[in-house]
Structure formats: structure tokens, C-alpha cells
């Protein structure tokens, strides 16, 4: 197993619980400051903060280049239009009840938005996974989970991976983007750790990168789910990771204990939509 074959380098410091890095094709990065209520835009060494309130968490980009985010503080899924810097709430209820601390989100190949609702604590088993369709309907895909957190699709969009922090497991299942079902789920990785897996991302060779919160590292697993590398960080609480599609920055990592955005050069790029 490889360890720290390349060092990480910092891009931004003094962030208030950074999460949800989103790398765009123009070389810029969006992320959140969960404890400050900001969406943060970084490009070529310049950082701009956009206050949206609440507790913004994961980020995802739609086909119209709007940025969607989970707001754990206001129990909502929101959309941010970068052209005019406006934010709006799209969903805040399910069956007439507030969403249970939305955490992370991702779009599938048909524009459905999959998001996790983790709940507010580990080991309560009140977390669930939802699907928001382009038509605006919301349905539950799985429930009674132990803090479902980061998520990612396989390159072909047919597999959906969910990090369940409380069990320290990564779950994989067959995703039907038409029927809106997640079936044949099984635990394919157990990260272990003081807390567990947080955000996850794939590279173009189907290696899976997992931010292991509480352990100060990104674990890298190959397509047969064998651990092949550990990327060590200064802080103990990496929250998420993503790949720069331009290839200039490689793997981008958010870390909450020290409040930093890191990057690590890589010959790989992420799965591009």
C-alpha cells in the first residue's frame, strides 16, 4: 500500500468548517463554510464568500450551472445562482415534515438529485436517502440508516455509493434512474475509524477516495475495494474531496479541524459528466 507518495499543499486557510468541494471546468472551486453560512468561490488564489445563512453542506452542479447545496441548519435543499448570487429553497419538507439535516447530494444521468439526510447525531438510525426529480417530486430511497453522509455515482451512473458514517461502511447498490430505485445494496468497504467515512469521490480509473473523518486521512480503494493508498493530512477531520477537471490541482480536500482547503497533484482526473 502506498503512503504519501505526493505531499498535499494548502490553498485556503482559516475556513469555518469547510465542506463540499465542487471543482468546475474553468479551474475554480466552490466549497462551503458550514459554521459561517457561506458559499466560498476560489479561483487563481482569490477567495470570495457569499453569505447564504443556515449551515450549508454538500454541493452539486446542475446542467444549467446552478449550484445546489444542502442546508443542515434550515433542513432544506437550496439552489444558488452564481450569475446573480441569489439562493432559494427548493425543498424543505417530506411528507409534511422538515427534512432531517440534509448532508450531501449528487445528480444522476437524468437530472434526478439524490441527497442524504443524516440526522443530527450518530447511532440514532433516523437517517435516510431521498430523490428529488426534475419535476419536483421527492421520494425516500432508503431509511433507518446510521448517519448516511457522502455519496457518488459510478462512471456509467448505474451504481450509487453511500458513506454511512455511523457504521463506518460504504454501501453500493444498483441505481435505476428511470424507476428511481436503489436495489441490491451491500457493504463493499469498511473504513473503521474513530468517527467514520464522510465525503467520497471517484477518479477516472474507478479508484474511490474516502475522507475518513477523525482519522486525518483520505483512503483510496481500487475497483475491487482493496485499500491501495492512504493520503495523510495535518488535521484529523477531512470532510470531503473532489477532483479538478482541468488536471491542474488534482485532488482537492476540505479539512475541518484546522479549517483548510488542500490539494494534491494527481495524474488522475475525476469522473466528468
Coordinates of C-alpha atoms in Angstrom, one line a residue:
X1 CA 0.0 0.0 0.0
X2 CA 1.3 3.4 -0.9
X3 CA 1.5 6.2 1.7
X4 CA 2.0 9.9 1.0
X5 CA 3.8 9.4 -2.4
X6 CA 3.0 13.1 -3.0
X7 CA 2.5 15.8 -0.4
X8 CA -0.6 17.9 0.0
X9 CA -0.5 21.7 -0.3
X10 CA -2.8 24.3 1.1
X11 CA -5.0 26.6 -1.0
X12 CA -7.1 28.4 1.7
X13 CA -6.7 28.7 5.5
X14 CA -9.0 30.0 8.3
X15 CA -12.2 28.4 7.0
X16 CA -15.1 27.8 9.4
X17 CA -15.8 24.1 8.9
X18 CA -15.2 23.7 5.1
X19 CA -17.2 21.0 3.3
X20 CA -18.5 20.0 -0.1
X21 CA -15.7 21.0 -2.6
X22 CA -17.0 21.4 -6.1
X23 CA -14.4 21.8 -8.9
X24 CA -15.5 23.4 -12.2
X25 CA -14.2 23.2 -15.7
X26 CA -12.9 26.8 -15.6
X27 CA -10.5 25.8 -12.8
X28 CA -12.4 27.4 -10.0
X29 CA -13.6 25.7 -6.8
X30 CA -16.7 26.2 -4.8
X31 CA -17.0 25.0 -1.2
X32 CA -19.0 25.8 1.9
X33 CA -18.2 27.2 5.3
X34 CA -20.8 25.3 7.3
X35 CA -20.3 27.2 10.6
X36 CA -20.3 30.6 8.9
X37 CA -23.2 30.1 6.5
X38 CA -21.1 30.9 3.4
X39 CA -20.6 29.5 -0.1
X40 CA -17.0 30.2 -1.0
X41 CA -15.6 30.7 -4.5
X42 CA -11.9 30.2 -5.1
X43 CA -10.1 30.9 -8.4
X44 CA -6.4 31.6 -9.1
X45 CA -5.6 32.5 -5.5
X46 CA -8.6 34.7 -4.9
X47 CA -11.4 33.8 -2.4
X48 CA -14.9 35.3 -2.5
X49 CA -17.5 34.5 0.2
X50 CA -21.3 34.6 -0.4
X51 CA -23.4 34.5 2.7
X52 CA -26.5 32.3 2.4
X53 CA -27.2 31.6 6.1
X54 CA -28.0 28.3 7.8
X55 CA -25.4 25.5 7.7
X56 CA -24.6 24.8 4.1
X57 CA -23.1 21.4 3.4
X58 CA -22.6 19.4 0.2
X59 CA -22.6 21.0 -3.2
X60 CA -23.6 19.8 -6.7
X61 CA -23.8 21.5 -10.1
X62 CA -26.8 21.1 -12.4
X63 CA -26.9 21.2 -16.2
X64 CA -27.7 24.9 -16.1
X65 CA -24.6 25.6 -14.0
X66 CA -26.6 26.4 -10.9
X67 CA -25.1 25.3 -7.6
X68 CA -27.3 23.1 -5.3
X69 CA -26.5 22.7 -1.7
X70 CA -27.8 21.0 1.5
X71 CA -28.6 23.3 4.3
X72 CA -28.4 21.2 7.5
X73 CA -29.3 24.2 9.7
X74 CA -32.6 25.0 7.9
X75 CA -33.3 21.4 6.9
X76 CA -33.6 22.3 3.2
X77 CA -32.2 21.7 -0.3
X78 CA -31.3 25.0 -1.9
X79 CA -30.2 26.3 -5.3
X80 CA -27.7 29.1 -5.7
X81 CA -27.5 31.1 -9.0
X82 CA -23.9 32.2 -9.4
X83 CA -24.7 34.8 -12.0
X84 CA -26.7 37.0 -9.6
X85 CA -25.6 35.4 -6.3
X86 CA -29.2 34.5 -5.2
X87 CA -30.2 31.5 -3.2
X88 CA -33.6 29.9 -2.9
X89 CA -35.1 27.0 -1.0
X90 CA -36.3 24.2 -3.3
X91 CA -37.3 21.5 -0.8
X92 CA -37.7 21.7 3.0
X93 CA -40.3 19.1 3.8
X94 CA -41.0 15.4 3.2
X95 CA -44.5 14.1 3.9
X96 CA -45.2 17.5 5.6
X97 CA -42.3 17.1 8.0
X98 CA -39.0 19.0 7.9
X99 CA -36.1 17.2 6.2
X100 CA -33.7 15.6 8.8
X101 CA -30.5 17.5 8.4
X102 CA -29.6 17.2 4.7
X103 CA -26.0 16.4 4.3
X104 CA -24.7 15.7 0.8
X105 CA -26.1 15.5 -2.8
X106 CA -25.4 14.5 -6.4
X107 CA -27.1 14.5 -9.7
X108 CA -27.6 11.3 -11.7
X109 CA -27.6 11.0 -15.5
X110 CA -31.2 12.0 -15.9
X111 CA -31.1 15.1 -13.7
X112 CA -32.5 13.5 -10.6
X113 CA -31.0 14.9 -7.4
X114 CA -30.0 12.2 -4.8
X115 CA -29.4 13.6 -1.3
X116 CA -28.7 12.1 2.1
X117 CA -30.4 13.2 5.3
X118 CA -28.1 12.1 8.1
X119 CA -30.0 13.3 11.2
X120 CA -28.2 15.3 13.8
X121 CA -26.2 12.5 15.6
X122 CA -24.5 9.2 15.1
X123 CA -26.2 5.9 16.1
X124 CA -29.8 7.2 16.1
X125 CA -30.6 5.3 12.9
X126 CA -33.0 8.0 11.7
X127 CA -31.1 8.9 8.6
X128 CA -32.4 8.4 5.0
X129 CA -31.7 8.9 1.4
X130 CA -34.0 10.8 -1.0
X131 CA -34.5 11.5 -4.6
X132 CA -35.7 14.9 -6.0
X133 CA -36.9 14.6 -9.6
X134 CA -36.7 17.4 -12.2
X135 CA -40.5 17.6 -11.9
X136 CA -40.2 18.4 -8.2
X137 CA -41.4 15.2 -6.5
X138 CA -39.4 13.8 -3.6
X139 CA -39.3 10.2 -2.5
X140 CA -37.3 8.1 0.0
X141 CA -34.9 5.5 -1.4
X142 CA -33.7 4.0 1.9
X143 CA -34.3 4.7 5.6
X144 CA -33.4 3.8 9.1
X145 CA -29.7 4.4 8.3
X146 CA -26.9 5.3 10.7
X147 CA -25.9 8.8 9.6
X148 CA -25.8 8.5 5.7
X149 CA -23.3 11.0 4.5
X150 CA -21.2 11.3 1.3
X151 CA -22.4 9.8 -2.0
X152 CA -21.1 9.2 -5.5
X153 CA -22.2 7.5 -8.7
X154 CA -20.1 5.1 -10.8
X155 CA -18.9 6.3 -14.2
X156 CA -21.8 4.7 -16.0
X157 CA -24.3 6.0 -13.5
X158 CA -25.6 2.6 -12.7
X159 CA -24.2 2.2 -9.2
X160 CA -24.8 4.5 -6.3
X161 CA -22.4 4.6 -3.4
X162 CA -23.3 5.9 0.1
X163 CA -21.0 6.5 3.0
X164 CA -22.7 5.6 6.3
X165 CA -20.6 7.3 8.9
X166 CA -22.1 5.6 11.9
X167 CA -21.4 2.1 10.7
X168 CA -18.1 3.1 9.1
X169 CA -19.3 1.4 5.9
X170 CA -19.6 2.2 2.2
X171 CA -22.8 0.9 0.7
X172 CA -23.2 0.1 -3.1
X173 CA -26.4 -0.6 -4.9
X174 CA -27.9 -0.7 -8.4
X175 CA -29.4 2.7 -9.3
X176 CA -32.4 2.8 -11.7
X177 CA -32.6 6.5 -12.8
X178 CA -36.0 5.8 -14.5
X179 CA -37.7 3.7 -11.9
X180 CA -36.0 5.7 -9.1
X181 CA -34.9 2.7 -7.1
X182 CA -31.7 1.7 -5.3
X183 CA -31.6 -2.1 -5.1
X184 CA -29.2 -5.0 -4.3
X185 CA -27.3 -2.9 -1.8
X186 CA -24.3 -4.3 0.0
X187 CA -21.5 -3.0 2.2
X188 CA -18.4 -3.1 0.0
X189 CA -15.9 -1.3 2.2
X190 CA -15.5 -0.8 6.0
X191 CA -13.2 2.1 6.8
X192 CA -13.2 1.8 10.5
X193 CA -12.0 4.9 12.4
X194 CA -12.9 7.0 15.4
X195 CA -15.9 8.5 13.5
X196 CA -16.1 7.1 10.0
X197 CA -16.3 7.9 6.3
X198 CA -17.6 11.4 5.2
X199 CA -17.3 12.6 1.6
X200 CA -16.3 10.3 -1.3
X201 CA -15.2 10.7 -4.9
X202 CA -14.1 8.6 -7.8
X203 CA -11.2 9.1 -10.2
X204 CA -11.3 8.1 -13.9
X205 CA -9.8 4.7 -13.1
X206 CA -12.7 3.9 -10.7
X207 CA -10.5 4.3 -7.6
X208 CA -12.6 5.5 -4.7
X209 CA -11.3 8.3 -2.4
X210 CA -12.9 8.4 1.0
X211 CA -12.4 11.2 3.6
X212 CA -12.2 9.4 6.9
X213 CA -13.3 11.9 9.5
X214 CA -11.5 11.7 12.8
X215 CA -8.5 9.8 11.3
X216 CA -6.7 12.6 9.4
X217 CA -6.6 10.8 6.0
X218 CA -8.1 10.1 2.7
X219 CA -8.3 6.3 2.0
X220 CA -8.0 5.2 -1.6
X221 CA -9.6 1.9 -2.7
X222 CA -9.3 0.3 -6.2
X223 CA -12.2 -1.2 -8.2
X224 CA -12.0 -4.4 -6.2
X225 CA -12.3 -2.4 -3.0
X226 CA -8.8 -3.1 -1.8
X227 CA -7.1 -0.3 0.1
X228 CA -4.2 0.9 -2.1
X229 CA -3.2 4.2 -0.5
X230 CA -3.6 6.5 2.5
X231 CA -3.2 10.2 2.0
X232 CA -2.3 11.8 5.3
X233 CA -3.3 15.3 6.4
X234 CA -2.3 17.7 9.2
X235 CA -5.8 17.9 10.6
X236 CA -7.8 14.9 11.9
X237 CA -11.1 15.8 10.3
X238 CA -11.2 15.6 6.5
X239 CA -14.8 16.2 5.4
X240 CA -14.8 15.7 1.6
X241 CA -12.8 15.5 -1.6
X242 CA -13.2 16.2 -5.3
X243 CA -11.1 16.2 -8.5
X244 CA -10.2 19.3 -10.5
X245 CA -11.3 18.5 -14.1
X246 CA -8.6 20.7 -15.6
X247 CA -5.9 18.5 -14.0
X248 CA -4.0 21.4 -12.5
X249 CA -4.9 20.9 -8.9
X250 CA -5.5 17.2 -8.8
X251 CA -7.4 16.0 -5.7
X252 CA -9.0 18.8 -3.6
X253 CA -9.7 18.2 0.0
X254 CA -11.6 20.0 2.8
X255 CA -10.4 19.6 6.4
X256 CA -12.4 20.9 9.3
X257 CA -10.1 20.7 12.4
X258 CA -7.7 23.3 11.0
X259 CA -10.2 24.9 8.6
X260 CA -8.2 24.4 5.4
X261 CA -8.7 23.6 1.7
X262 CA -5.9 21.4 0.4
X263 CA -4.9 20.0 -3.0
X264 CA -2.7 17.1 -4.0
X265 CA -1.3 16.7 -7.5
X266 CA -2.5 13.6 -9.3
X267 CA -2.2 12.0 -12.7
X268 CA -5.9 11.1 -12.4
X269 CA -8.9 13.3 -13.0
X270 CA -12.4 12.7 -11.7
X271 CA -15.4 11.2 -13.4
X272 CA -16.6 14.0 -15.7
X273 CA -20.3 14.5 -16.6

